[in-house]
């Protein structure tokens, strides 16, 4: 199978990073001193997750050329007064790595400098040539803070195309989130949470992986339309890929520039499940332009039956809004 080694490494990295995030989210929710405006636990988890993925991918793949386009960088951690937070992140990463029975064990305790370096491996600009890993260490920061949905989203670009994606969604129920009673009645696992979606190009049949026991893996099939509750992060792409819903429309405010790490992993998970991801003009997303997506108006995700009608409805609606008012 193409990308087998890369997929194994990516699943392991995203699962382990998700474990780190779960630990921080649990502590955040249990903390008496928690205040809604306190963003520091998110920061710790974002940096920690990015360091874990960066370290794991490099150890498992040991390739000379390693390019990672990731959301976070270490600039703030290098400023005066950041030593405490950096030490917290370093401990968190070391503790997380120590819990894993890694094929190639991380042999020594990592220093704060090792952590800074691992985070800064993610400063690649991406682009149309070669291989680039793309990481959102915590997608859905708002959901994470609320104790709700978030995802560790990791993808691989080859010559500008997405060839692999992994979405670890620790809080996403295994059962459909569509409120579909028929679906839930037959499921003994409706209270279980934690999903790992993954796809490589042209891999449609997915298997269980025993070493990833804390996140269940899911076979993808994008078929059933149903209304979904609002959820944060690329867990939306995961939910659509398994048929919880059939349409995802994302129309940010004018001038907002979408980043590739918010869509790479989700896009391949959906397309390999038989769905389509385009911009409002019906063009496939182009991940080859660097960190940002250059797209027309918004992002539309649907299955192939609905897509033509949906695109027309979106275009009509945009045209209607742009019509000069008769008043
Ligand atoms: N005003 C805005 N419009 C659209 N997307 C935004 C936004 N502000 C932030 N985002 C991006 O949307 C992502 C969350 O997506 P969603 O809204 O689907 O949960 C955020 O990822 P992070 O949480 O990784 O920063 C962030 O990159
Ligand atoms: Mg994001
Ligand atoms: Mg993020
Ligand atoms: Mg962010």
mmCIF file with all atom_site columns, N, CA and C in Angstrom, residues 168-192:
data_model
loop_
_atom_site.group_PDB
_atom_site.id
_atom_site.type_symbol
_atom_site.label_atom_id
_atom_site.label_alt_id
_atom_site.label_comp_id
_atom_site.label_asym_id
_atom_site.label_entity_id
_atom_site.label_seq_id
_atom_site.pdbx_PDB_ins_code
_atom_site.Cartn_x
_atom_site.Cartn_y
_atom_site.Cartn_z
_atom_site.occupancy
_atom_site.B_iso_or_equiv
_atom_site.pdbx_formal_charge
_atom_site.auth_seq_id
_atom_site.auth_comp_id
_atom_site.auth_asym_id
_atom_site.auth_atom_id
_atom_site.pdbx_PDB_model_num
ATOM 1  N N  . UNK A 1 168 ? -7.487  13.094 14.609 1.00 0.00 ? 168 UNK A N  1
ATOM 2  C CA . UNK A 1 168 ? -7.775  12.489 15.912 1.00 0.00 ? 168 UNK A CA 1
ATOM 3  C C  . UNK A 1 168 ? -8.758  13.410 16.630 1.00 0.00 ? 168 UNK A C  1
ATOM 4  N N  . UNK A 1 169 ? -9.912  12.882 16.946 1.00 0.00 ? 169 UNK A N  1
ATOM 5  C CA . UNK A 1 169 ? -10.993 13.676 17.564 1.00 0.00 ? 169 UNK A CA 1
ATOM 6  C C  . UNK A 1 169 ? -11.367 13.020 18.894 1.00 0.00 ? 169 UNK A C  1
ATOM 7  N N  . UNK A 1 170 ? -10.665 13.376 19.981 1.00 0.00 ? 170 UNK A N  1
ATOM 8  C CA . UNK A 1 170 ? -10.835 12.646 21.242 1.00 0.00 ? 170 UNK A CA 1
ATOM 9  C C  . UNK A 1 170 ? -12.240 12.736 21.846 1.00 0.00 ? 170 UNK A C  1
ATOM 10 N N  . UNK A 1 171 ? -12.981 13.785 21.545 1.00 0.00 ? 171 UNK A N  1
ATOM 11 C CA . UNK A 1 171 ? -14.305 13.934 22.168 1.00 0.00 ? 171 UNK A CA 1
ATOM 12 C C  . UNK A 1 171 ? -15.460 13.602 21.240 1.00 0.00 ? 171 UNK A C  1
ATOM 13 N N  . UNK A 1 172 ? -15.170 13.158 20.046 1.00 0.00 ? 172 UNK A N  1
ATOM 14 C CA . UNK A 1 172 ? -16.256 12.863 19.105 1.00 0.00 ? 172 UNK A CA 1
ATOM 15 C C  . UNK A 1 172 ? -16.850 11.490 19.407 1.00 0.00 ? 172 UNK A C  1
ATOM 16 N N  . UNK A 1 173 ? -18.179 11.427 19.640 1.00 0.00 ? 173 UNK A N  1
ATOM 17 C CA . UNK A 1 173 ? -18.791 10.124 19.929 1.00 0.00 ? 173 UNK A CA 1
ATOM 18 C C  . UNK A 1 173 ? -18.594 9.138  18.776 1.00 0.00 ? 173 UNK A C  1
ATOM 19 N N  . UNK A 1 174 ? -18.477 7.872  19.150 1.00 0.00 ? 174 UNK A N  1
ATOM 20 C CA . UNK A 1 174 ? -18.359 6.843  18.113 1.00 0.00 ? 174 UNK A CA 1
ATOM 21 C C  . UNK A 1 174 ? -19.648 6.714  17.318 1.00 0.00 ? 174 UNK A C  1
ATOM 22 N N  . UNK A 1 175 ? -20.758 6.928  18.009 1.00 0.00 ? 175 UNK A N  1
ATOM 23 C CA . UNK A 1 175 ? -22.048 6.852  17.318 1.00 0.00 ? 175 UNK A CA 1
ATOM 24 C C  . UNK A 1 175 ? -22.288 8.151  16.563 1.00 0.00 ? 175 UNK A C  1
ATOM 25 N N  . UNK A 1 176 ? -23.207 8.112  15.627 1.00 0.00 ? 176 UNK A N  1
ATOM 26 C CA . UNK A 1 176 ? -23.532 9.306  14.844 1.00 0.00 ? 176 UNK A CA 1
ATOM 27 C C  . UNK A 1 176 ? -23.900 10.473 15.759 1.00 0.00 ? 176 UNK A C  1
ATOM 28 N N  . UNK A 1 177 ? -23.508 11.669 15.374 1.00 0.00 ? 177 UNK A N  1
ATOM 29 C CA . UNK A 1 177 ? -23.902 12.841 16.155 1.00 0.00 ? 177 UNK A CA 1
ATOM 30 C C  . UNK A 1 177 ? -25.123 13.516 15.547 1.00 0.00 ? 177 UNK A C  1
ATOM 31 N N  . UNK A 1 178 ? -25.761 12.816 14.606 1.00 0.00 ? 178 UNK A N  1
ATOM 32 C CA . UNK A 1 178 ? -26.887 13.433 13.902 1.00 0.00 ? 178 UNK A CA 1
ATOM 33 C C  . UNK A 1 178 ? -28.181 13.356 14.695 1.00 0.00 ? 178 UNK A C  1
ATOM 34 N N  . UNK A 1 179 ? -28.177 12.713 15.832 1.00 0.00 ? 179 UNK A N  1
ATOM 35 C CA . UNK A 1 179 ? -29.411 12.563 16.595 1.00 0.00 ? 179 UNK A CA 1
ATOM 36 C C  . UNK A 1 179 ? -30.340 11.586 15.908 1.00 0.00 ? 179 UNK A C  1
ATOM 37 N N  . UNK A 1 180 ? -29.752 10.715 15.128 1.00 0.00 ? 180 UNK A N  1
ATOM 38 C CA . UNK A 1 180 ? -30.518 9.731  14.372 1.00 0.00 ? 180 UNK A CA 1
ATOM 39 C C  . UNK A 1 180 ? -30.788 8.514  15.262 1.00 0.00 ? 180 UNK A C  1
ATOM 40 N N  . UNK A 1 181 ? -32.046 8.431  15.755 1.00 0.00 ? 181 UNK A N  1
ATOM 41 C CA . UNK A 1 181 ? -32.370 7.390  16.744 1.00 0.00 ? 181 UNK A CA 1
ATOM 42 C C  . UNK A 1 181 ? -32.164 5.987  16.192 1.00 0.00 ? 181 UNK A C  1
ATOM 43 N N  . UNK A 1 182 ? -32.511 5.827  14.890 1.00 0.00 ? 182 UNK A N  1
ATOM 44 C CA . UNK A 1 182 ? -32.394 4.507  14.276 1.00 0.00 ? 182 UNK A CA 1
ATOM 45 C C  . UNK A 1 182 ? -30.939 4.013  14.353 1.00 0.00 ? 182 UNK A C  1
ATOM 46 N N  . UNK A 1 183 ? -30.044 4.944  14.070 1.00 0.00 ? 183 UNK A N  1
ATOM 47 C CA . UNK A 1 183 ? -28.617 4.629  14.099 1.00 0.00 ? 183 UNK A CA 1
ATOM 48 C C  . UNK A 1 183 ? -28.138 4.279  15.501 1.00 0.00 ? 183 UNK A C  1
ATOM 49 N N  . UNK A 1 184 ? -28.635 5.067  16.482 1.00 0.00 ? 184 UNK A N  1
ATOM 50 C CA . UNK A 1 184 ? -28.140 4.911  17.848 1.00 0.00 ? 184 UNK A CA 1
ATOM 51 C C  . UNK A 1 184 ? -28.685 3.667  18.532 1.00 0.00 ? 184 UNK A C  1
ATOM 52 N N  . UNK A 1 185 ? -29.938 3.273  18.153 1.00 0.00 ? 185 UNK A N  1
ATOM 53 C CA . UNK A 1 185 ? -30.593 2.161  18.836 1.00 0.00 ? 185 UNK A CA 1
ATOM 54 C C  . UNK A 1 185 ? -29.752 0.885  18.752 1.00 0.00 ? 185 UNK A C  1
ATOM 55 N N  . UNK A 1 186 ? -29.152 0.686  17.579 1.00 0.00 ? 186 UNK A N  1
ATOM 56 C CA . UNK A 1 186 ? -28.407 -0.551 17.375 1.00 0.00 ? 186 UNK A CA 1
ATOM 57 C C  . UNK A 1 186 ? -26.960 -0.470 17.852 1.00 0.00 ? 186 UNK A C  1
ATOM 58 N N  . UNK A 1 187 ? -26.611 0.694  18.378 1.00 0.00 ? 187 UNK A N  1
ATOM 59 C CA . UNK A 1 187 ? -25.204 0.857  18.745 1.00 0.00 ? 187 UNK A CA 1
ATOM 60 C C  . UNK A 1 187 ? -25.021 0.705  20.248 1.00 0.00 ? 187 UNK A C  1
ATOM 61 N N  . UNK A 1 188 ? -24.149 -0.226 20.629 1.00 0.00 ? 188 UNK A N  1
ATOM 62 C CA . UNK A 1 188 ? -23.891 -0.423 22.048 1.00 0.00 ? 188 UNK A CA 1
ATOM 63 C C  . UNK A 1 188 ? -22.878 0.591  22.544 1.00 0.00 ? 188 UNK A C  1
ATOM 64 N N  . UNK A 1 189 ? -22.323 1.361  21.601 1.00 0.00 ? 189 UNK A N  1
ATOM 65 C CA . UNK A 1 189 ? -21.204 2.222  21.982 1.00 0.00 ? 189 UNK A CA 1
ATOM 66 C C  . UNK A 1 189 ? -21.572 3.701  21.914 1.00 0.00 ? 189 UNK A C  1
ATOM 67 N N  . UNK A 1 190 ? -22.865 4.027  22.049 1.00 0.00 ? 190 UNK A N  1
ATOM 68 C CA . UNK A 1 190 ? -23.263 5.405  21.801 1.00 0.00 ? 190 UNK A CA 1
ATOM 69 C C  . UNK A 1 190 ? -22.657 6.392  22.800 1.00 0.00 ? 190 UNK A C  1
ATOM 70 N N  . UNK A 1 191 ? -22.204 5.894  23.981 1.00 0.00 ? 191 UNK A N  1
ATOM 71 C CA . UNK A 1 191 ? -21.589 6.814  24.938 1.00 0.00 ? 191 UNK A CA 1
ATOM 72 C C  . UNK A 1 191 ? -20.073 6.888  24.767 1.00 0.00 ? 191 UNK A C  1
ATOM 73 N N  . UNK A 1 192 ? -19.533 5.992  23.962 1.00 0.00 ? 192 UNK A N  1
ATOM 74 C CA . UNK A 1 192 ? -18.072 5.981  23.804 1.00 0.00 ? 192 UNK A CA 1
ATOM 75 C C  . UNK A 1 192 ? -17.613 7.139  22.937 1.00 0.00 ? 192 UNK A C  1
#
